[in-house]
Amino acid sequence: MNGARAVLNTLVHGGIDVCFTNPGTSEMHLIAGMVSTPEIRGILCLFEGVATGAADGYGRMAGKPASTLLHMGPGLGNGLANLHNARRAGTPLINMVGDHATYHKPFDAPLDSDIESMAGTVSAWVRRTGSSADAGQDAADAVRAARTPVGHLPGGVATLVLPSDVCWSEGGVAVPVPAAQAPSFDEVAVERIAKTLRENEGCLLLIGGGNMRRAGLAAASRIAAATGVDVLAEKSPARHERGAGLPRFDRLPYPRDLAVRRLAGARHLILAGTREPVSFFAYPGKPSTLIPSGCEVHDLGAASGALEYLADLVAPGTAPLVTDEHRPALPSGELTAEKAAAVIGALLPEGAVVVDEAMTSDQWLPSATAGAPLHDWLNITGGSIGMGMPVATGAAVACPDRPVLNLEADGSAMYTLQSLWTQSREGLDVTTVVFNNASYAILDSELRRVGAFEGEDVRRSRSLIDIPGLDFVALAKGMDVPATRARTTEEFTRQLRAAAAEPGPHLIDAVVPPVTGGS
Amino acid sequence: MNGARAVLNTLVHGGIDVCFTNPGTSEMHLIAGMVSTPEIRGILCLFEGVATGAADGYGRMAGKPASTLLHMGPGLGNGLANLHNARRAGTPLINMVGDHATYHKPFDAPLDSDIESMAGTVSAWVRRTGSSADAGQDAADAVRAARTPVGHLPGGVATLVLPSDVCWSEGGVAVPVPAAQAPSFDEVAVERIAKTLRENEGCLLLIGGGNMRRAGLAAASRIAAATGVDVLAEKSPARHERGAGLPRFDRLPYPRDLAVRRLAGARHLILAGTREPVSFFAYPGKPSTLIPSGCEVHDLGAASGALEYLADLVAPGTAPLVTDEHRPALPSGELTAEKAAAVIGALLPEGAVVVDEAMTSDQWLPSATAGAPLHDWLNITGGSIGMGMPVATGAAVACPDRPVLNLEADGSAMYTLQSLWTQSREGLDVTTVVFNNASYAILDSELRRVGAFEGEDVRRSRSLIDIPGLDFVALAKGMDVPATRARTTEEFTRQLRAAAAEPGPHLIDAVVPPVTGGS
C-alpha cells in the first residue's frame, strides 16, 4: 500500500473514524485513500479553522481524537487559532498537514513555508514523515502522542506533516496502535492533601478538566459536605457536565478584580485537574496571579480517580448534594441577553450539548440553565474567538443523537461562519443562537477605560468597535441553513422551540441591546 | 507620550496612513492612540485574514506599506495565510501584533503563545519591543525593514510584537524615519548580459516583479524587437500593468507540463525581476525545475532601471511594440466562464484594478482583457487562497478613484468573505464576481488522476470536492452589499454595467458550469 493508505489504516487501528478536511493538490492521495476507506468519515469544511475547531469539539465529546487534513503551511495557519483552543482544552487531536514532495522542498515553490515552526506553537508533538515505510509508525506515534497527558491536560495536538511523495509512494505498512492507558495518581500525595483538608481552615478546592463531569463533581460535593471546604470550578472548562441531578459549583469569574475577591481569604488552594489561576489579561498596576499572598498551593493532579480517592478519605459515607430540576419562567417583551438566557433555561432539551461563545451576552446563562435537565457545556478554553460554530459542528458529529445548542456572539460568529455549510451538508442537529448586538461589546468598556474621547474622536472610536449591518438570517440562508430573526422574547421562544422540534441545523438571529462587558 | 503613541506617530513620520485592525483587549491603547491620531485611518476588519490581505493589496497599489493590528498569537495565526501571499509578493507591510504585558508573559495565561515562531514563517523581520522607550525606534526599524529588498522582491513583512505594558507606559518617543532608497544595479553585470543576448541564439527573457509595469514592459519589448529574444512573464506577478498602449507578453503557464514545453529550447534564461521558475507542485516522476537541462541562467536583478539599461544597450532607438485597444464582442446565451471573460473584456473600465482569484475559471481572462483600456491585474502570489476579497479591499482603499474588479472562485471566496463587510462599511468601489461552479474544480482533475472510483466511492469522492448550496447573493446581503445572480450572459452583462455605474461595493453571483482545472 502507499504511504497515504498506511497512515489512514493505522488511524483506523487507533479508533480514529472521522477526518475534518480542507485539502489541496498535495493531499490528493490522502483524499483518494479516504474515499476508499469507509471506516473513516471524511467531512469537508470550507475553511481550515472550521476543520480544526470541529476536531476539537469532536474530541471533547467523543473522548477520542478526530483527525484533520490541511493543505500545507497557509492551510495550517488558517487552522491555528482553533488548534490553540484545542491545546488549552487538552483535546486529543491528530492534525495532518500535507506538504510538497521531499525532493520538491528545496526549490522553495510559492506555497512552501516553515510548517514545523508554525505547528510547534500549538502542538504537543510534531513530526515530518520521511518515507512511505515510516508513515504507518509515524501515524501510530501521533495517536499515542495525542492521548498523552500534557501537565494537567489529558491530551494534545499531534501534528503529522505528510509530504506528497511519502503519500503516493508504495512501501507503506499499517501499524497496530496500543490502547490508551489511563494515568495513575500518587496515593500518598492525595493522603497528604486529605490531612491538609482535615487540619486547616481557609481551604479552597479548585476543580477542572476531567473533574467537571459526574464522578468528579460528586466527589467534590462529598468533600465539601464533609469538610466544609469552599469549592470553585475553573473559569473555562473544556467540557462541563451539569444540570438537574448533578452538584453545582460556581466558576471562577472572568473579570480579574472579581476573581481576586472570590479567592481572597484562601490559605490552602487545592488544585484538582486544573492549573494555578491567573488573570486572563494584564492590567496596569495589578498582579497577574489570582492566588492570595501567603496561600499554599497543593496539586492533586489530573489523573482520573484522585479526587474520588480524596472523597473516600475525607467523606466516607457522605452523599453529594445535587441540584433539583428547576427552570426559569418564560419572560416576555423586547428581547435582551438576560431574557434570552431565561428562555434557554426554560427550554433546554435533555442531553443537550451547549457550546458557549456568547461573550458579554453569557453572564445570565449559568444560573438560568443550572436546573435544566442534564447537559454538557463546552467553553472557550484558549480565549481565541471563532471556536463556537466549529466546536458545535464537531460535537454534533460526535453525538448524532444529542441536540447541540451553539450560543454565539455576533463578532465571534464572523470568524468561522463557514461552519454552517458543513452543518447543512452533513445534516447536523445544531441550533445556533447569535446574540446580535452589533458591536464588539467586550472591547467597548476597555476602550472607554483607556480613552476619553470628544468630538470627532467619538465617531472614530465607534467605527473601530461597532459592527452594524450583519444580517445573520441572510448569511445562514447563503449556506442553506434555515434561519429566523427574533426581536421579542415571544419570537425567540417560538423559534427556539421550532428549531428543537426539527432535526438539522437552524440559526436564530437574536437581536439584543449590547451588554457592557468586563474586558 | 505612551509607547502606543510613539509607535503610531513614528509610523506617521514614515508615511504610513492606514491600519487594518482586528484588535482585542491587549491592543486597546493602540486603538485609543489611533482614535486621536487622524493621520492614520483605522479600518476595522471582522477577521484577521481580511486585515493582512487588505494590507497586501494596499501595499501593492500604494507602493508604500499599510499597517495591520492583530490580537496576539491566534489573531496572527488567522492572518498568516495572507501574510504568506504578501511575503511572496514582496509587499512592504507593517504587521503589528499585540501581546500580554511583559510581566504577564511568564504566567502562560490562556491566550498566550509563541508569537515569534509563528511570525518568523512569513516575516522578513520580527522584533518584540521591550519598553516604551524603545517603541518609536522599533517602529522606525520596522518601516525600514518592510521597505528593504529581500532577494528579487522589493520588500517584506515586518512584524512588530507590542506587549500591552509597552503600549500603556509613558516614556515613548516618536522617531523620524529616513526616506526609502531605491536599490542600484550592477552596470557591468547588465553589460555582460547584453553581450550574451547579442551573441547567442536560444535566449529567453523572463520578466517579473517591478518590471511588470510600464517602464519594464516597454524595455522588454524594445529588447525583443531589437534582438529577437523570446520574452515571457512570470506566472503570478503581484501587480501587472496591462491593456491598450502597453506591450503584451504571455505568462508562464501554471500546469507543469505546459510550462516545461514553453521553456523547452531555451539555452540562456535571463531573469529580470523574478526568480528561477519551479513547478508549483511536485508530480510523481517529474522534475521540480522548469529550466531545460543545459540552459544557463543569468540574473539581471530586481533593481529598478536594470532592464531599461539593458534596453538602452541592445535596443537604442528601438520603440516598444504596444497593444492596440480591442475588445471582444459581447456573447449571448447561458453563462460560462469563457463567456464571462468576454463580457469582462468588453466592459472593463479604464483604470480598473483587477484582483484575480478566479482559479479554474480564469483561463480565458488574459486574452479577453488584453486590449482593454489600461488597468492593473493583481495575482495570487503565494498560492494561498482567500486573498482575492481582502486584496481587493486594500486596493480600493489605496486607489479611491479607481474601480476595483475582484474575480473570485466560489471555493476561494469562502475563506475571507468577511471582506464584504469592510467594503460596505468603508463604501469601497469594489465589484466582486463570484464564478459559482459549486465545486473545488481545481481539485477535481487531481483526484480523478490519483483515484479511479466505482460505486459508493464515487459518491464519497464527490462529497469531498463538490461545494453545492452556496448562495452568494444572500451571503453578500448578510453583509449589506447589494448583490445579484446571473445565469445568462445577458444578465451578467447588465449586472456588470449596473455595478460599474454605481459607486460602492456590489457582488455578482455568476453561475457557471465547472471547468476541469489543471491541478
PDB file of N, CA and C in Angstrom, chain A residues 143-212:
ATOM      1  N   VAL A 143      -1.031   9.091  17.197  1.00  0.00           N
ATOM      2  CA  VAL A 143      -2.198   8.747  18.022  1.00  0.00           C
ATOM      3  C   VAL A 143      -1.774   8.647  19.490  1.00  0.00           C
ATOM      4  N   ARG A 144      -0.653   7.974  19.726  1.00  0.00           N
ATOM      5  CA  ARG A 144      -0.183   7.854  21.114  1.00  0.00           C
ATOM      6  C   ARG A 144       0.111   9.238  21.707  1.00  0.00           C
ATOM      7  N   ALA A 145       0.777  10.086  20.908  1.00  0.00           N
ATOM      8  CA  ALA A 145       1.122  11.430  21.404  1.00  0.00           C
ATOM      9  C   ALA A 145      -0.133  12.237  21.720  1.00  0.00           C
ATOM     10  N   ALA A 146      -1.142  12.151  20.860  1.00  0.00           N
ATOM     11  CA  ALA A 146      -2.370  12.929  21.078  1.00  0.00           C
ATOM     12  C   ALA A 146      -3.052  12.543  22.381  1.00  0.00           C
ATOM     13  N   ARG A 147      -2.870  11.269  22.772  1.00  0.00           N
ATOM     14  CA  ARG A 147      -3.521  10.778  24.002  1.00  0.00           C
ATOM     15  C   ARG A 147      -2.652  10.903  25.231  1.00  0.00           C
ATOM     16  N   THR A 148      -1.439  11.416  25.084  1.00  0.00           N
ATOM     17  CA  THR A 148      -0.524  11.518  26.221  1.00  0.00           C
ATOM     18  C   THR A 148      -0.812  12.801  27.010  1.00  0.00           C
ATOM     19  N   PRO A 149      -1.008  12.682  28.332  1.00  0.00           N
ATOM     20  CA  PRO A 149      -1.282  13.902  29.108  1.00  0.00           C
ATOM     21  C   PRO A 149      -0.135  14.919  29.013  1.00  0.00           C
ATOM     22  N   VAL A 150      -0.516  16.192  28.985  1.00  0.00           N
ATOM     23  CA  VAL A 150       0.436  17.304  28.977  1.00  0.00           C
ATOM     24  C   VAL A 150       0.138  18.107  30.230  1.00  0.00           C
ATOM     25  N   GLY A 151       0.972  17.975  31.255  1.00  0.00           N
ATOM     26  CA  GLY A 151       0.685  18.648  32.523  1.00  0.00           C
ATOM     27  C   GLY A 151      -0.669  18.184  33.050  1.00  0.00           C
ATOM     28  N   HIS A 152      -1.550  19.115  33.380  1.00  0.00           N
ATOM     29  CA  HIS A 152      -2.857  18.753  33.927  1.00  0.00           C
ATOM     30  C   HIS A 152      -3.866  18.409  32.834  1.00  0.00           C
ATOM     31  N   LEU A 153      -3.445  18.487  31.568  1.00  0.00           N
ATOM     32  CA  LEU A 153      -4.382  18.252  30.461  1.00  0.00           C
ATOM     33  C   LEU A 153      -4.317  16.808  29.983  1.00  0.00           C
ATOM     34  N   PRO A 154      -5.457  16.262  29.530  1.00  0.00           N
ATOM     35  CA  PRO A 154      -5.490  14.833  29.199  1.00  0.00           C
ATOM     36  C   PRO A 154      -4.837  14.460  27.869  1.00  0.00           C
ATOM     37  N   GLY A 155      -4.621  15.406  26.991  1.00  0.00           N
ATOM     38  CA  GLY A 155      -4.058  15.079  25.688  1.00  0.00           C
ATOM     39  C   GLY A 155      -3.610  16.328  24.981  1.00  0.00           C
ATOM     40  N   GLY A 156      -3.318  16.191  23.700  1.00  0.00           N
ATOM     41  CA  GLY A 156      -2.833  17.353  22.981  1.00  0.00           C
ATOM     42  C   GLY A 156      -2.937  17.184  21.481  1.00  0.00           C
ATOM     43  N   VAL A 157      -2.447  18.197  20.796  1.00  0.00           N
ATOM     44  CA  VAL A 157      -2.459  18.204  19.340  1.00  0.00           C
ATOM     45  C   VAL A 157      -1.186  17.529  18.848  1.00  0.00           C
ATOM     46  N   ALA A 158      -1.350  16.479  18.044  1.00  0.00           N
ATOM     47  CA  ALA A 158      -0.212  15.821  17.418  1.00  0.00           C
ATOM     48  C   ALA A 158      -0.237  16.156  15.933  1.00  0.00           C
ATOM     49  N   THR A 159       0.774  16.878  15.494  1.00  0.00           N
ATOM     50  CA  THR A 159       0.811  17.315  14.090  1.00  0.00           C
ATOM     51  C   THR A 159       1.735  16.415  13.291  1.00  0.00           C
ATOM     52  N   LEU A 160       1.200  15.806  12.260  1.00  0.00           N
ATOM     53  CA  LEU A 160       1.954  14.915  11.386  1.00  0.00           C
ATOM     54  C   LEU A 160       2.028  15.581  10.008  1.00  0.00           C
ATOM     55  N   VAL A 161       3.247  15.924   9.597  1.00  0.00           N
ATOM     56  CA  VAL A 161       3.453  16.573   8.302  1.00  0.00           C
ATOM     57  C   VAL A 161       3.739  15.487   7.268  1.00  0.00           C
ATOM     58  N   LEU A 162       2.930  15.443   6.222  1.00  0.00           N
ATOM     59  CA  LEU A 162       2.992  14.342   5.250  1.00  0.00           C
ATOM     60  C   LEU A 162       3.330  14.865   3.851  1.00  0.00           C
ATOM     61  N   PRO A 163       4.598  14.736   3.456  1.00  0.00           N
ATOM     62  CA  PRO A 163       4.969  15.152   2.092  1.00  0.00           C
ATOM     63  C   PRO A 163       4.227  14.322   1.058  1.00  0.00           C
ATOM     64  N   SER A 164       3.937  14.915  -0.092  1.00  0.00           N
ATOM     65  CA  SER A 164       3.079  14.233  -1.072  1.00  0.00           C
ATOM     66  C   SER A 164       3.718  12.956  -1.598  1.00  0.00           C
ATOM     67  N   ASP A 165       5.059  12.923  -1.760  1.00  0.00           N
ATOM     68  CA  ASP A 165       5.658  11.685  -2.289  1.00  0.00           C
ATOM     69  C   ASP A 165       5.648  10.567  -1.244  1.00  0.00           C
ATOM     70  N   VAL A 166       5.689  10.914   0.030  1.00  0.00           N
ATOM     71  CA  VAL A 166       5.514   9.904   1.081  1.00  0.00           C
ATOM     72  C   VAL A 166       4.138   9.248   0.931  1.00  0.00           C
ATOM     73  N   CYS A 167       3.147  10.063   0.584  1.00  0.00           N
ATOM     74  CA  CYS A 167       1.773   9.551   0.454  1.00  0.00           C
ATOM     75  C   CYS A 167       1.595   8.723  -0.803  1.00  0.00           C
ATOM     76  N   TRP A 168       2.211   9.142  -1.918  1.00  0.00           N
ATOM     77  CA  TRP A 168       1.932   8.400  -3.156  1.00  0.00           C
ATOM     78  C   TRP A 168       2.872   7.213  -3.367  1.00  0.00           C
ATOM     79  N   SER A 169       3.979   7.119  -2.609  1.00  0.00           N
ATOM     80  CA  SER A 169       4.922   6.016  -2.815  1.00  0.00           C
ATOM     81  C   SER A 169       4.431   4.732  -2.154  1.00  0.00           C
ATOM     82  N   GLU A 170       4.693   3.617  -2.817  1.00  0.00           N
ATOM     83  CA  GLU A 170       4.379   2.303  -2.240  1.00  0.00           C
ATOM     84  C   GLU A 170       5.382   1.991  -1.122  1.00  0.00           C
ATOM     85  N   GLY A 171       5.107   0.921  -0.392  1.00  0.00           N
ATOM     86  CA  GLY A 171       6.026   0.516   0.687  1.00  0.00           C
ATOM     87  C   GLY A 171       5.522   0.884   2.064  1.00  0.00           C
ATOM     88  N   GLY A 172       4.274   1.347   2.142  1.00  0.00           N
ATOM     89  CA  GLY A 172       3.709   1.686   3.445  1.00  0.00           C
ATOM     90  C   GLY A 172       3.193   0.443   4.168  1.00  0.00           C
ATOM     91  N   VAL A 173       3.216   0.503   5.491  1.00  0.00           N
ATOM     92  CA  VAL A 173       2.733  -0.605   6.325  1.00  0.00           C
ATOM     93  C   VAL A 173       1.825  -0.017   7.402  1.00  0.00           C
ATOM     94  N   ALA A 174       0.606  -0.551   7.523  1.00  0.00           N
ATOM     95  CA  ALA A 174      -0.268  -0.120   8.618  1.00  0.00           C
ATOM     96  C   ALA A 174       0.210  -0.769   9.909  1.00  0.00           C
ATOM     97  N   VAL A 175       0.109  -0.046  10.997  1.00  0.00           N
ATOM     98  CA  VAL A 175       0.727  -0.442  12.265  1.00  0.00           C
ATOM     99  C   VAL A 175      -0.359  -0.488  13.332  1.00  0.00           C
ATOM    100  N   PRO A 176      -0.324  -1.497  14.236  1.00  0.00           N
ATOM    101  CA  PRO A 176      -1.307  -1.501  15.330  1.00  0.00           C
ATOM    102  C   PRO A 176      -1.035  -0.358  16.314  1.00  0.00           C
ATOM    103  N   VAL A 177      -2.094   0.107  16.938  1.00  0.00           N
ATOM    104  CA  VAL A 177      -1.966   1.207  17.902  1.00  0.00           C
ATOM    105  C   VAL A 177      -2.392   0.678  19.265  1.00  0.00           C
ATOM    106  N   PRO A 178      -1.481   0.689  20.251  1.00  0.00           N
ATOM    107  CA  PRO A 178      -1.866   0.176  21.570  1.00  0.00           C
ATOM    108  C   PRO A 178      -2.983   1.020  22.185  1.00  0.00           C
ATOM    109  N   ALA A 179      -3.822   0.382  22.988  1.00  0.00           N
ATOM    110  CA  ALA A 179      -4.897   1.110  23.658  1.00  0.00           C
ATOM    111  C   ALA A 179      -4.306   2.151  24.612  1.00  0.00           C
ATOM    112  N   ALA A 180      -5.048   3.228  24.801  1.00  0.00           N
ATOM    113  CA  ALA A 180      -4.589   4.292  25.704  1.00  0.00           C
ATOM    114  C   ALA A 180      -4.610   3.787  27.142  1.00  0.00           C
ATOM    115  N   GLN A 181      -3.639   4.199  27.924  1.00  0.00           N
ATOM    116  CA  GLN A 181      -3.616   3.825  29.342  1.00  0.00           C
ATOM    117  C   GLN A 181      -3.945   5.038  30.190  1.00  0.00           C
ATOM    118  N   ALA A 182      -4.876   4.864  31.112  1.00  0.00           N
ATOM    119  CA  ALA A 182      -5.233   5.969  31.996  1.00  0.00           C
ATOM    120  C   ALA A 182      -4.082   6.223  32.970  1.00  0.00           C
ATOM    121  N   PRO A 183      -3.696   7.479  33.138  1.00  0.00           N
ATOM    122  CA  PRO A 183      -2.614   7.755  34.086  1.00  0.00           C
ATOM    123  C   PRO A 183      -3.069   7.462  35.523  1.00  0.00           C
ATOM    124  N   SER A 184      -2.134   7.031  36.345  1.00  0.00           N
ATOM    125  CA  SER A 184      -2.474   6.739  37.741  1.00  0.00           C
ATOM    126  C   SER A 184      -2.081   7.934  38.612  1.00  0.00           C
ATOM    127  N   PHE A 185      -2.555   7.924  39.854  1.00  0.00           N
ATOM    128  CA  PHE A 185      -2.225   9.046  40.748  1.00  0.00           C
ATOM    129  C   PHE A 185      -1.416   8.544  41.940  1.00  0.00           C
ATOM    130  N   ASP A 186      -0.865   9.493  42.632  1.00  0.00           N
ATOM    131  CA  ASP A 186       0.034   9.221  43.754  1.00  0.00           C
ATOM    132  C   ASP A 186      -0.802   9.209  45.036  1.00  0.00           C
ATOM    133  N   GLU A 187      -1.072   8.024  45.566  1.00  0.00           N
ATOM    134  CA  GLU A 187      -1.965   7.917  46.727  1.00  0.00           C
ATOM    135  C   GLU A 187      -1.430   8.669  47.943  1.00  0.00           C
ATOM    136  N   VAL A 188      -0.117   8.626  48.109  1.00  0.00           N
ATOM    137  CA  VAL A 188       0.471   9.306  49.272  1.00  0.00           C
ATOM    138  C   VAL A 188       0.232  10.816  49.193  1.00  0.00           C
ATOM    139  N   ALA A 189       0.370  11.352  47.989  1.00  0.00           N
ATOM    140  CA  ALA A 189       0.132  12.795  47.826  1.00  0.00           C
ATOM    141  C   ALA A 189      -1.318  13.129  48.152  1.00  0.00           C
ATOM    142  N   VAL A 190      -2.233  12.275  47.717  1.00  0.00           N
ATOM    143  CA  VAL A 190      -3.651  12.532  47.997  1.00  0.00           C
ATOM    144  C   VAL A 190      -3.901  12.456  49.505  1.00  0.00           C
ATOM    145  N   GLU A 191      -3.262  11.503  50.169  1.00  0.00           N
ATOM    146  CA  GLU A 191      -3.439  11.377  51.632  1.00  0.00           C
ATOM    147  C   GLU A 191      -2.904  12.607  52.369  1.00  0.00           C
ATOM    148  N   ARG A 192      -1.815  13.170  51.826  1.00  0.00           N
ATOM    149  CA  ARG A 192      -1.264  14.388  52.409  1.00  0.00           C
ATOM    150  C   ARG A 192      -2.276  15.534  52.263  1.00  0.00           C
ATOM    151  N   ILE A 193      -2.911  15.601  51.122  1.00  0.00           N
ATOM    152  CA  ILE A 193      -3.909  16.660  50.901  1.00  0.00           C
ATOM    153  C   ILE A 193      -5.133  16.442  51.794  1.00  0.00           C
ATOM    154  N   ALA A 194      -5.500  15.178  51.994  1.00  0.00           N
ATOM    155  CA  ALA A 194      -6.615  14.880  52.912  1.00  0.00           C
ATOM    156  C   ALA A 194      -6.303  15.429  54.308  1.00  0.00           C
ATOM    157  N   LYS A 195      -5.063  15.264  54.721  1.00  0.00           N
ATOM    158  CA  LYS A 195      -4.635  15.756  56.040  1.00  0.00           C
ATOM    159  C   LYS A 195      -4.724  17.294  56.082  1.00  0.00           C
ATOM    160  N   THR A 196      -4.262  17.925  55.016  1.00  0.00           N
ATOM    161  CA  THR A 196      -4.366  19.385  54.930  1.00  0.00           C
ATOM    162  C   THR A 196      -5.821  19.831  55.076  1.00  0.00           C
ATOM    163  N   LEU A 197      -6.686  19.156  54.366  1.00  0.00           N
ATOM    164  CA  LEU A 197      -8.117  19.493  54.397  1.00  0.00           C
ATOM    165  C   LEU A 197      -8.702  19.342  55.794  1.00  0.00           C
ATOM    166  N   ARG A 198      -8.306  18.251  56.466  1.00  0.00           N
ATOM    167  CA  ARG A 198      -8.863  17.971  57.796  1.00  0.00           C
ATOM    168  C   ARG A 198      -8.357  18.956  58.841  1.00  0.00           C
ATOM    169  N   GLU A 199      -7.119  19.401  58.674  1.00  0.00           N
ATOM    170  CA  GLU A 199      -6.459  20.127  59.759  1.00  0.00           C
ATOM    171  C   GLU A 199      -6.483  21.638  59.621  1.00  0.00           C
ATOM    172  N   ASN A 200      -6.972  22.139  58.447  1.00  0.00           N
ATOM    173  CA  ASN A 200      -6.847  23.585  58.225  1.00  0.00           C
ATOM    174  C   ASN A 200      -8.166  24.264  57.918  1.00  0.00           C
ATOM    175  N   GLU A 201      -8.236  25.509  58.321  1.00  0.00           N
ATOM    176  CA  GLU A 201      -9.288  26.422  57.861  1.00  0.00           C
ATOM    177  C   GLU A 201      -8.805  27.064  56.562  1.00  0.00           C
ATOM    178  N   GLY A 202      -9.714  27.713  55.858  1.00  0.00           N
ATOM    179  CA  GLY A 202      -9.317  28.502  54.675  1.00  0.00           C
ATOM    180  C   GLY A 202      -8.880  27.648  53.508  1.00  0.00           C
ATOM    181  N   CYS A 203      -9.447  26.423  53.395  1.00  0.00           N
ATOM    182  CA  CYS A 203      -9.111  25.600  52.236  1.00  0.00           C
ATOM    183  C   CYS A 203     -10.082  25.899  51.090  1.00  0.00           C
ATOM    184  N   LEU A 204      -9.552  25.940  49.890  1.00  0.00           N
ATOM    185  CA  LEU A 204     -10.387  26.140  48.704  1.00  0.00           C
ATOM    186  C   LEU A 204     -10.004  25.092  47.671  1.00  0.00           C
ATOM    187  N   LEU A 205     -10.994  24.362  47.199  1.00  0.00           N
ATOM    188  CA  LEU A 205     -10.766  23.309  46.210  1.00  0.00           C
ATOM    189  C   LEU A 205     -11.172  23.843  44.837  1.00  0.00           C
ATOM    190  N   LEU A 206     -10.193  23.943  43.944  1.00  0.00           N
ATOM    191  CA  LEU A 206     -10.464  24.435  42.586  1.00  0.00           C
ATOM    192  C   LEU A 206     -10.454  23.246  41.633  1.00  0.00           C
ATOM    193  N   ILE A 207     -11.620  22.932  41.088  1.00  0.00           N
ATOM    194  CA  ILE A 207     -11.725  21.747  40.230  1.00  0.00           C
ATOM    195  C   ILE A 207     -11.776  22.146  38.761  1.00  0.00           C
ATOM    196  N   GLY A 208     -11.342  21.217  37.916  1.00  0.00           N
ATOM    197  CA  GLY A 208     -11.367  21.491  36.476  1.00  0.00           C
ATOM    198  C   GLY A 208     -11.067  20.235  35.702  1.00  0.00           C
ATOM    199  N   GLY A 209     -10.919  20.397  34.378  1.00  0.00           N
ATOM    200  CA  GLY A 209     -10.583  19.283  33.493  1.00  0.00           C
ATOM    201  C   GLY A 209     -11.597  18.159  33.600  1.00  0.00           C
ATOM    202  N   GLY A 210     -11.093  16.932  33.716  1.00  0.00           N
ATOM    203  CA  GLY A 210     -11.966  15.750  33.776  1.00  0.00           C
ATOM    204  C   GLY A 210     -12.846  15.711  35.008  1.00  0.00           C
ATOM    205  N   ASN A 211     -12.522  16.502  36.021  1.00  0.00           N
ATOM    206  CA  ASN A 211     -13.366  16.532  37.217  1.00  0.00           C
ATOM    207  C   ASN A 211     -14.642  17.349  37.033  1.00  0.00           C
ATOM    208  N   MET A 212     -14.822  17.926  35.858  1.00  0.00           N
ATOM    209  CA  MET A 212     -16.044  18.684  35.592  1.00  0.00           C
ATOM    210  C   MET A 212     -17.159  17.781  35.053  1.00  0.00           C
TER     211      MET A 212
END
